[in-house]
Amino acid sequence: MTADAISLDCPLIMPATSLDTIVSLCKRRGFVFPSSSVYGGLGSTWDYGPLGVELKNNVKRAWWRSVVHERDDMEGLDAAILMNRLVWKYSGHEATFSDPMTDCRACKTRPRADHVFAAQKGRDPKGLDEINAAIAAKEISCPKCGSKDLTPARPFNLMFRTSVGAVDSGDDSGLVYMRPETAQGIYVNFGNVLDTMRRKLPFGIAQVGKAFRNEITPGNFTFRTREFEQMEIEYFVRPGEDEAAHEAWIAERQNWYLKLGMRRENLRVREQEKHELAHYAKRCVDLEYKFPMGWSELEGIANRTDYDLKAHSRSPENPDAVGELKYFDQELKKHLVPYVIEPSAGADRATLAFLCDAYEDALVKEPPAEDTTKLRDLVESFAKSVGRREGMAADVKQRLVSTAETIAAGLPGTLPQLIGLMEDSEAATIEVMKKVRGVGEKIAEEHTRTVLHLHPRLAPLTVAVFPLKRNDPRLVEMARGLKRDLQRSGVRTVYDDTGAIGKLYRRQDEIGTPWCITVDFQSLEDQTVTVRDRDTMQQERLLAPELASTFATRLT
Ligand code: ATP
């Protein structure tokens, strides 16, 4: 086995420290684009490009396989996005699915009052009353301009409204909502699935689909958007068996992320406090990921008791439902309303977390000493320039100065960190950054590599095949044939001959392709090819006819 030529025993590596680095890679390499960009975009909406759609589909597929196909107690569902408005009336969304908003009378912005309270008081508020007491006492201020002249907070419903039918009658007769979660589609189909699939408790229903929320403060790239995809499970159990089922799902869902390569130290379980719980929830834990902007929710796993099935059952409180959503327990010989455990994940958030977790810049070769000196001088002058800059927020200033000083002191070992700084949107506002980039980008390109260590099952492409020389028809023919055969056997494969092999390796590393195959002259004689591993950069010679089964084994 041989490895790519590297002159450092242990490459110095750097995970993504800012979301800007991930956003930049995503735009540059076709993972995610700003939506409607030819018209200047639409805030916080994103389109998944050729590689992004493959990655996100792989995330959804891995989830479906794990929670539906590999279990005996689950069924799948794909419910409509538009539903009878009564679903949202009796689920409680019409009355309560809202965020508390306050208006700043000074700068006319409308921030989320619970977020302002949490950021400035260091803890979550206990409710609207506590927020409003803090506003009245002028204990919290506008996060934009600092004014304490805030209006009392009031609820703002997050559901998008639209209407069905050809005529907009001007009243609410045709009103429907774009579903804000997929879960309700599952509850109202509980009876259908139970009857048609002859299920016994415990069993669950899984669904992947779009959801829409008119979020007031979307942001952090695809972390919080107004249109997103959820991967939700409603798991029905006998009352009394709910707590054990909840524990099992918490473990199961954590394992799913870990088995797909997420680093253990970046994933944690957070128990929701009593005042955070929805009024019907018995218990809820969040799985949180350490995103570059801090620990944030990846998935919520709640014990929702029998609230939802009862809410959609005919009763004095709900005269509109056509019947009752209940279960006849053959063993107990009685009807009961199951309790529900709900592991609710976001496909976009999971995709973003896998991307952040997989990202790494590594120094693979020492640059010449004179290049390092030149770069160090420029980074030092950038740090001084930031220090002199007026009108920049103090925390941003401090972050940029200390990052630049650390980088300057540690070059060339800190070249991977410099890549992050060169992509930082705040750093780009400093004039000297242009010069840093002018010199730094070339040095970084030649001496570092960006790698996405995505799990092979998630990587957008599994294999890339190159001919050693693109002007040799025999090599090209064999490489193209190999691409065709692998693709036919279900291994996602591309052919590329648009650069030197080293450059092609780097390109595939950056998008996370686990294996690159090179067809060379020896291949023509003995049918062996070089297979290079993305993570170790080791190369091995394998027999071409055996590759399909080799990769199939590696992918399971
Ligand atoms: P948050 O507290 O972040 O607003 P939530 O608790 O309201 O999230 P849930 O209603 O539990 O979220 O939704 C389940 C999952 O759906 C979340 O864990 C997240 O992965 C995803 N999700 C929710 N809202 C959004 C959004 N606006 N953009 C992207 N994903 C979202």
Tab-separated table of N, CA, C and O in Angstrom, residues 109 153 198 236 258 296 302-303 327 380 392 401 424 433 490 548:
chain	number	residue	atom	x	y	z
A	109	THR	N	-37.600	47.125	15.005
A	109	THR	CA	-37.422	45.699	14.731
A	109	THR	C	-38.393	44.911	15.605
A	109	THR	O	-38.956	45.442	16.562
A	153	ALA	N	-44.871	41.683	24.971
A	153	ALA	CA	-44.780	40.594	23.988
A	153	ALA	C	-46.168	40.008	23.744
A	153	ALA	O	-46.984	39.922	24.656
A	198	ARG	N	-53.239	-4.609	10.448
A	198	ARG	CA	-53.503	-5.549	11.551
A	198	ARG	C	-52.404	-5.519	12.598
A	198	ARG	O	-51.826	-6.528	12.982
A	236	PHE	N	-46.732	4.002	19.203
A	236	PHE	CA	-47.904	3.816	20.075
A	236	PHE	C	-47.685	2.653	21.036
A	236	PHE	O	-47.321	1.551	20.598
A	258	LEU	N	-24.584	8.137	15.835
A	258	LEU	CA	-23.212	7.679	16.100
A	258	LEU	C	-22.788	6.630	15.071
A	258	LEU	O	-21.657	6.661	14.588
A	296	SER	N	-27.194	23.019	19.841
A	296	SER	CA	-28.559	23.342	19.396
A	296	SER	C	-29.312	22.056	19.082
A	296	SER	O	-28.707	21.031	18.745
A	302	ALA	N	-40.246	13.062	22.563
A	302	ALA	CA	-41.222	13.418	23.601
A	302	ALA	C	-42.153	12.257	23.928
A	302	ALA	O	-42.458	11.434	23.064
A	303	ASN	N	-42.574	12.232	25.175
A	303	ASN	CA	-43.664	11.345	25.582
A	303	ASN	C	-44.920	12.218	25.589
A	303	ASN	O	-45.097	13.046	26.463
A	327	TYR	N	-57.913	1.672	20.571
A	327	TYR	CA	-57.348	0.371	20.233
A	327	TYR	C	-58.009	-0.684	21.096
A	327	TYR	O	-58.167	-0.475	22.307
A	380	GLU	N	-0.627	39.350	10.584
A	380	GLU	CA	-0.396	40.281	11.698
A	380	GLU	C	-0.967	41.659	11.361
A	380	GLU	O	-1.578	42.322	12.200
A	392	MET	N	-17.137	48.359	14.805
A	392	MET	CA	-17.322	46.902	14.764
A	392	MET	C	-17.708	46.422	16.167
A	392	MET	O	-17.142	46.902	17.152
A	401	VAL	N	-9.405	39.411	16.251
A	401	VAL	CA	-8.017	39.718	16.633
A	401	VAL	C	-7.361	38.491	17.247
A	401	VAL	O	-6.257	38.085	16.843
A	424	ASP	N	-14.480	33.863	6.584
A	424	ASP	CA	-15.332	34.496	7.587
A	424	ASP	C	-15.934	35.791	7.023
A	424	ASP	O	-15.204	36.661	6.526
A	433	MET	N	-7.799	41.917	4.346
A	433	MET	CA	-8.151	40.512	4.087
A	433	MET	C	-7.987	40.160	2.611
A	433	MET	O	-7.645	39.040	2.272
A	490	GLY	N	-25.327	-0.685	-8.418
A	490	GLY	CA	-25.931	0.106	-7.332
A	490	GLY	C	-24.953	0.961	-6.550
A	490	GLY	O	-25.319	1.546	-5.543
A	548	ALA	N	-17.265	-4.416	-7.352
A	548	ALA	CA	-18.676	-4.207	-7.002
A	548	ALA	C	-18.989	-4.884	-5.670
A	548	ALA	O	-19.614	-4.286	-4.780
